[in-house]
CSV table of C-alpha atoms in Angstrom, one decimal:
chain,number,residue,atom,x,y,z
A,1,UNK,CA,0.0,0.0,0.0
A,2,UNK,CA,1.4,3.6,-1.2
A,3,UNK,CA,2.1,6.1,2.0
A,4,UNK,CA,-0.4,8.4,0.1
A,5,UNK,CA,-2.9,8.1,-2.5
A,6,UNK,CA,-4.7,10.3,-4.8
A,7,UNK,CA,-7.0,10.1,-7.5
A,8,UNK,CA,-4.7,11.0,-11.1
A,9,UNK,CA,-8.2,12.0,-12.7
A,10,UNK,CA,-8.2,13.8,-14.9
A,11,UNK,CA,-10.7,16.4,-13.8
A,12,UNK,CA,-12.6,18.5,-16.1
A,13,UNK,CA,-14.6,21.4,-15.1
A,14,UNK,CA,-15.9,24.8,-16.7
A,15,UNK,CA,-14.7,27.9,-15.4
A,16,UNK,CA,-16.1,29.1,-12.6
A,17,UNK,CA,-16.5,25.7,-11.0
A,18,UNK,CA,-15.8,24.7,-7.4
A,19,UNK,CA,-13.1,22.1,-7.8
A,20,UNK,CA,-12.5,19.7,-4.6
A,21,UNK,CA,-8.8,17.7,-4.9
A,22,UNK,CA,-8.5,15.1,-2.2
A,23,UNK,CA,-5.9,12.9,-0.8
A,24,UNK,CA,-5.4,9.7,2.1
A,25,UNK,CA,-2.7,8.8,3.7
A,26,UNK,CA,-1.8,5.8,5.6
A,27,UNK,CA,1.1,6.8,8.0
A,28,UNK,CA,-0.8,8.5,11.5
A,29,UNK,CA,2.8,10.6,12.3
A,30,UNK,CA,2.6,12.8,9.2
A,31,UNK,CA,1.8,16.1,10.4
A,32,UNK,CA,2.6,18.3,7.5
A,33,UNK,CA,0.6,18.4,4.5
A,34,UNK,CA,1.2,20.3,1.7
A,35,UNK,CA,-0.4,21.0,-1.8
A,36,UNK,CA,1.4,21.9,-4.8
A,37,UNK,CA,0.5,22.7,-8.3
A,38,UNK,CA,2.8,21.4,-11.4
A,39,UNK,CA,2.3,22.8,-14.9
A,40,UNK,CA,3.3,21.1,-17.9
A,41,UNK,CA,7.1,20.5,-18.6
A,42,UNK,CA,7.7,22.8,-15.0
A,43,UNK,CA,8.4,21.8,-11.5
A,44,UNK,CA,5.5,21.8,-8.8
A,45,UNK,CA,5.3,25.1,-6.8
A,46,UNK,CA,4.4,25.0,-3.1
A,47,UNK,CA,0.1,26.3,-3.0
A,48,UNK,CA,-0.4,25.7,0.7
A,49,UNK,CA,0.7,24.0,3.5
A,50,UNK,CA,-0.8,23.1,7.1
A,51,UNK,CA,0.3,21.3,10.0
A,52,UNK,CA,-2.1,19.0,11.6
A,53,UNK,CA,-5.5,19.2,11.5
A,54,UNK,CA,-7.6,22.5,10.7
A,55,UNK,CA,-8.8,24.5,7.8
A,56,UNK,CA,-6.3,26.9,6.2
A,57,UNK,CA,-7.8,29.7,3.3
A,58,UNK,CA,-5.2,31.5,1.0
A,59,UNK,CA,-7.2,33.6,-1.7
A,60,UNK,CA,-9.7,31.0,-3.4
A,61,UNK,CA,-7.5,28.5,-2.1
A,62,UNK,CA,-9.0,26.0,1.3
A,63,UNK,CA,-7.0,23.7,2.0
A,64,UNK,CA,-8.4,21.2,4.9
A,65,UNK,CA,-7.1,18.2,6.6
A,66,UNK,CA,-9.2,15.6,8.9
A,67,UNK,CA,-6.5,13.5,10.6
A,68,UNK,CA,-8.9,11.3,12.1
A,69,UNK,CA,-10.2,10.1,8.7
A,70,UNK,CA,-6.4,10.6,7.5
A,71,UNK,CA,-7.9,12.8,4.5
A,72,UNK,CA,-6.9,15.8,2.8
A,73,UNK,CA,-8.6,18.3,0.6
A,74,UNK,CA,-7.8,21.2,-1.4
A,75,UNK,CA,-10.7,23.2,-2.8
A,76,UNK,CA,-10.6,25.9,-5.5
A,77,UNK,CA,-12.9,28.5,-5.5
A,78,UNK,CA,-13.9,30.3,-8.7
A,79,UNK,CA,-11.8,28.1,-10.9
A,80,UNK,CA,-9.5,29.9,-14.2
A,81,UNK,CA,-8.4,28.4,-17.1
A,82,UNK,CA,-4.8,29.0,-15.6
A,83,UNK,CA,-5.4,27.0,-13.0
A,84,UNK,CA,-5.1,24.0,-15.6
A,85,UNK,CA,-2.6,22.1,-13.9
A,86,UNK,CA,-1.4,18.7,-11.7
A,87,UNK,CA,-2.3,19.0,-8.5
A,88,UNK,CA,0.3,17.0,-5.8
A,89,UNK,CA,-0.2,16.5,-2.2
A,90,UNK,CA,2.7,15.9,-0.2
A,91,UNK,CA,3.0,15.2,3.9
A,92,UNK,CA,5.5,14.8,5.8
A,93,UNK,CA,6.1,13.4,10.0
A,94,UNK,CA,7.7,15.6,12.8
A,95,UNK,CA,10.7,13.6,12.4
A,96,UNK,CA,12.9,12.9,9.5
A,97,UNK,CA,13.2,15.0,6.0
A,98,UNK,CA,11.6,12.7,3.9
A,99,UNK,CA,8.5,14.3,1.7
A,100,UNK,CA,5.9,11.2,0.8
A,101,UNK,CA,4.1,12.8,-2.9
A,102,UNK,CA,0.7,12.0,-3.8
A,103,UNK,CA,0.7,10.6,-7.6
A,104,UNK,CA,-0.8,14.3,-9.0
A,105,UNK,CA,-4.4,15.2,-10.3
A,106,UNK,CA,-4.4,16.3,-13.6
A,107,UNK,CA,-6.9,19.8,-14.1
A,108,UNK,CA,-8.7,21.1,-16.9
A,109,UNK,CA,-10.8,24.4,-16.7
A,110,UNK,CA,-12.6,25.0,-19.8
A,111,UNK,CA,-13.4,28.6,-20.2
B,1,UNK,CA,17.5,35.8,-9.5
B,2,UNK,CA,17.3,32.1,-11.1
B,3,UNK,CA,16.1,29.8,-8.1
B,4,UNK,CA,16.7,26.1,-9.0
B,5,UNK,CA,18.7,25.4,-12.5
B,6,UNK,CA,19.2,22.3,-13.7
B,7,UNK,CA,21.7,21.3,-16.4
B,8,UNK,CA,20.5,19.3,-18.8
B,9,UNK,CA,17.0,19.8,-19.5
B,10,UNK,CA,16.9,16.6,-21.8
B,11,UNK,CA,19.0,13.9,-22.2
B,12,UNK,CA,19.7,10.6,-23.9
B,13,UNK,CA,21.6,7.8,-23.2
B,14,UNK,CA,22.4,4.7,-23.7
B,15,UNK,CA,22.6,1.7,-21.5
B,16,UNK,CA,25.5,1.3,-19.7
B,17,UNK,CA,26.7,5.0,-19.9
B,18,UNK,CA,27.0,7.2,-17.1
B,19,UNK,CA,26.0,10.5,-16.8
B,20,UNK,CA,26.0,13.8,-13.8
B,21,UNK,CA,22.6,15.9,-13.3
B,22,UNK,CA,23.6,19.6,-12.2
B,23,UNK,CA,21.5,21.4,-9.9
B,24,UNK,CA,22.4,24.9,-8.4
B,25,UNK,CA,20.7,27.1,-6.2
B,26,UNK,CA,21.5,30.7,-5.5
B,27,UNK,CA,18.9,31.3,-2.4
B,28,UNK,CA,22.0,30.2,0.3
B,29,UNK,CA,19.5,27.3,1.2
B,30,UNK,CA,20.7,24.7,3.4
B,31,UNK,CA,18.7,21.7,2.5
B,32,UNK,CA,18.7,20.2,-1.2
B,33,UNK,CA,16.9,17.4,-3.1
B,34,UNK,CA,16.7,14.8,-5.9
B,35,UNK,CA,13.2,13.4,-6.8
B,36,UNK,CA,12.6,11.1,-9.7
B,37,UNK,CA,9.0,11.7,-11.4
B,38,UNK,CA,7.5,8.4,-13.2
B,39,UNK,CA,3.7,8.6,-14.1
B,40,UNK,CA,1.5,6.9,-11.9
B,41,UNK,CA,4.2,6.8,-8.8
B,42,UNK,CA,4.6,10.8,-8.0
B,43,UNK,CA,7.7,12.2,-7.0
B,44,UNK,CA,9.8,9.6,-4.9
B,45,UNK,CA,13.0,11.0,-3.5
B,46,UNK,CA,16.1,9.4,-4.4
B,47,UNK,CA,19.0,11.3,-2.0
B,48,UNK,CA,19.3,14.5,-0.3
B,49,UNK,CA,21.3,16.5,1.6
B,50,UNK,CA,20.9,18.6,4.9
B,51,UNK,CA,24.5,21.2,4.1
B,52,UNK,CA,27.5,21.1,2.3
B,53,UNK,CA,29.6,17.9,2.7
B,54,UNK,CA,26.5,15.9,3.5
B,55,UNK,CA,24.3,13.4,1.7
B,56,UNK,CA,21.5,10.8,2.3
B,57,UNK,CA,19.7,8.3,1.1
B,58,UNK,CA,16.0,8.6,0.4
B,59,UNK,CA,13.7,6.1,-0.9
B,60,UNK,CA,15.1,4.9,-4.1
B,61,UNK,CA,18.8,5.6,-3.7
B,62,UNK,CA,20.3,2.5,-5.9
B,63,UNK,CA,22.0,3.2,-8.8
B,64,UNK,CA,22.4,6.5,-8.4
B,65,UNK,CA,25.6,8.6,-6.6
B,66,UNK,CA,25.8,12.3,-5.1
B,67,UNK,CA,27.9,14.7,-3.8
B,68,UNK,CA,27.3,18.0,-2.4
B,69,UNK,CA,30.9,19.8,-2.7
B,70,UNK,CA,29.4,23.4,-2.7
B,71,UNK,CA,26.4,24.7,-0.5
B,72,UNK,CA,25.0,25.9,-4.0
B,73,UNK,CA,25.0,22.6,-6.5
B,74,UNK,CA,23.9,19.3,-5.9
B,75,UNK,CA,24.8,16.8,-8.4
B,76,UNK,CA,23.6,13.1,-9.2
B,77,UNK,CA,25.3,10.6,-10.9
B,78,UNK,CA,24.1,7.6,-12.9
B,79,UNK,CA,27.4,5.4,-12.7
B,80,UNK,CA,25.7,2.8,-15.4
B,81,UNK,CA,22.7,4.3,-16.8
B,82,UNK,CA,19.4,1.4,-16.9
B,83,UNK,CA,16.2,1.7,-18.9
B,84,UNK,CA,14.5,1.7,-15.5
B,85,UNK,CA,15.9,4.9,-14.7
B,86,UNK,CA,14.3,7.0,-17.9
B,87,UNK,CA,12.2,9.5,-15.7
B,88,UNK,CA,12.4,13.0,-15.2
B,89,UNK,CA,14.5,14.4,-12.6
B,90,UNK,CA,13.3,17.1,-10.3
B,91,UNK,CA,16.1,18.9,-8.0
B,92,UNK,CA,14.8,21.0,-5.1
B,93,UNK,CA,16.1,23.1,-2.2
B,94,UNK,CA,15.3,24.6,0.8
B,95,UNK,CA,16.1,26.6,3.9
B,96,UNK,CA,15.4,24.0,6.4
B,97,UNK,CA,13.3,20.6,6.2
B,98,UNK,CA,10.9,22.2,3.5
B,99,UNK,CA,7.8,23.4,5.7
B,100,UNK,CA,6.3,26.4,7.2
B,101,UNK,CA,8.3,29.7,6.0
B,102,UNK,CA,10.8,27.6,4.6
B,103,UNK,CA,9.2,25.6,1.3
B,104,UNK,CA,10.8,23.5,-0.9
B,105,UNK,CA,12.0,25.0,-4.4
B,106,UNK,CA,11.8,23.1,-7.3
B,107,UNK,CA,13.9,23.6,-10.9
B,108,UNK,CA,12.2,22.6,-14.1
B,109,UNK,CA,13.5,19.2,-14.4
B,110,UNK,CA,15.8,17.1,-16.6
B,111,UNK,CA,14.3,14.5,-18.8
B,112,UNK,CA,16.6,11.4,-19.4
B,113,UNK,CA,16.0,8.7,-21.5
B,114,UNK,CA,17.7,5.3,-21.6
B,115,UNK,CA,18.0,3.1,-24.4
C-alpha cells in the first residue's frame, strides 16, 4: 500500500466551477501536509501548507485536513483556465526529512 | 535571481553510460533534493542533503551517486545508466526541512531517457 494516494483524474470542469482535490494517507505521524500545483514540462510550486489538523484559506484556495479520517482536501474556488494544472499532495512526519508525494491530479478548466 | 537550474533539461543515453545531473541554487538554502518523477508513482525522493559535505539516502537511492561539494550545487550521478531509470529528474532546495516559511523549491526538471 502507497504512503499516500490520490485520484490521477483527470478532472474536467468549466470555469467558474468549485473544484475539490483530495488525498489519504496511511502513516498516522505525518503532520505536515502540503499542496502543490505542477504545470506542464515545469516543477511543482508549493500552494499551501498546514500542519495537523484545521482548515487553512489562501485567496480562493482551502485547504483542509481531517486527521482522524487521515484525508486531505484542497478546494478551488472560482476556478480559471490558468489553473489547468497537476495538482500533488505531499506530507510529511515531525521527524525525519523525507517528503511522501501523492501521484498528482491532472486539471482542466474550460473557459 | 534564477532559483533552482538544472543542467540538462533533456537527455539521452544509452545503456551502460553514465551521466552527472547539475543542480544549483542561488537562495543560500541549506537543504537540497533529488526526486525522480514516473507517471502513476509521483515524485519519490532518491537522495538529499541537509549542508555542504552531506548526503542521504531517500527512498530509491540504488544506482544512483551524489555529492554536495558546494552549498550551492547538488549533483547526481548515474554510474551505469538502466532503462529503469528514464524518468524525469526534479532537483529542489530549501532553507530548512521544506515546511512552514521555509518551502521547498523546485527547478524545471531534466528528462533522461535510456536506451
Amino acid at each position: 500500500q502507497k504512503e499516500v494516494e490520490q485520484d490521477p483524474g483527470p478532472l474536467s470542469v468549466p470555469e467558474g466551477a468549485i473544484v475539490s482535490l483530495n488525498c489519504t494517507y496511511s502513516n498516522s505521524a505525518f503532520q505536515y501536509f502540503m499542496w502543490y500545483r505542477q504545470y506542464s514540462r515545469k516543477g511543482p510550486e508549493l500552494l499551501m501548507y498546514t500542519y495537523s489538523s484545521g482548515n487553512k484559506e489562501d485567496g480562493r484556495f482551502t485547504a483542509q485536513v481531517d486527521k482522524s479520517s487521515k484525508y486531505i482536501s484542497l478546494f478551488i474556488r472560482d476556478s480559471q483556465p490558468s489553473d489547468s494544472a497537476t495538482y500533488l499532495c505531499a506530507m510529511r512526519a515531525n521527524t525525519g526529512n523525507q517528503f511522501y508525494f501523492g501521484t498528482g491530479t491532472s486539471l482542466t478548466v474550460i473557459p | 535571481n534564477a532559483g533552482v537550474t538544472q543542467t540538462p533539461k533533456f537527455r539521452v543515453l544509452k545503456t551502460g553510460q553514465s551521466m552527472t545531473l547539475l543542480c544549483a541554487q542561488d537562495m543560500n538554502h541549506e537543504y537540497m533534493y533529488w526526486y525522480r518523477q514516473d507517471p502513476g508513482m509521483g515524485l519519490r525522493l532518491i537522495h538529499y542533503s541537509v549542508g555542504e559535505g552531506t548526503t542521504a539516502k531517500g527512498e530509491v537511492p540504488d544506482g544512483y551517486n551524489v555529492s554536495r561539494l558546494k552549498k550551492q550545487n547538488f549533483l547526481l550521478g548515474l554510474e551505469s545508466a538502466a532503462p529503469s531509470q528514464t524518468s524525469v529528474y526534479f532537483c529542489a532546495s530549501s532553507r530548512q526541512g521544506g515546511v512552514s516559511n521555509q518551502p521547498q523549491h523546485f527547478g524545471d526538471g531534466t528528462r533522461l531517457s535510456i536506451l
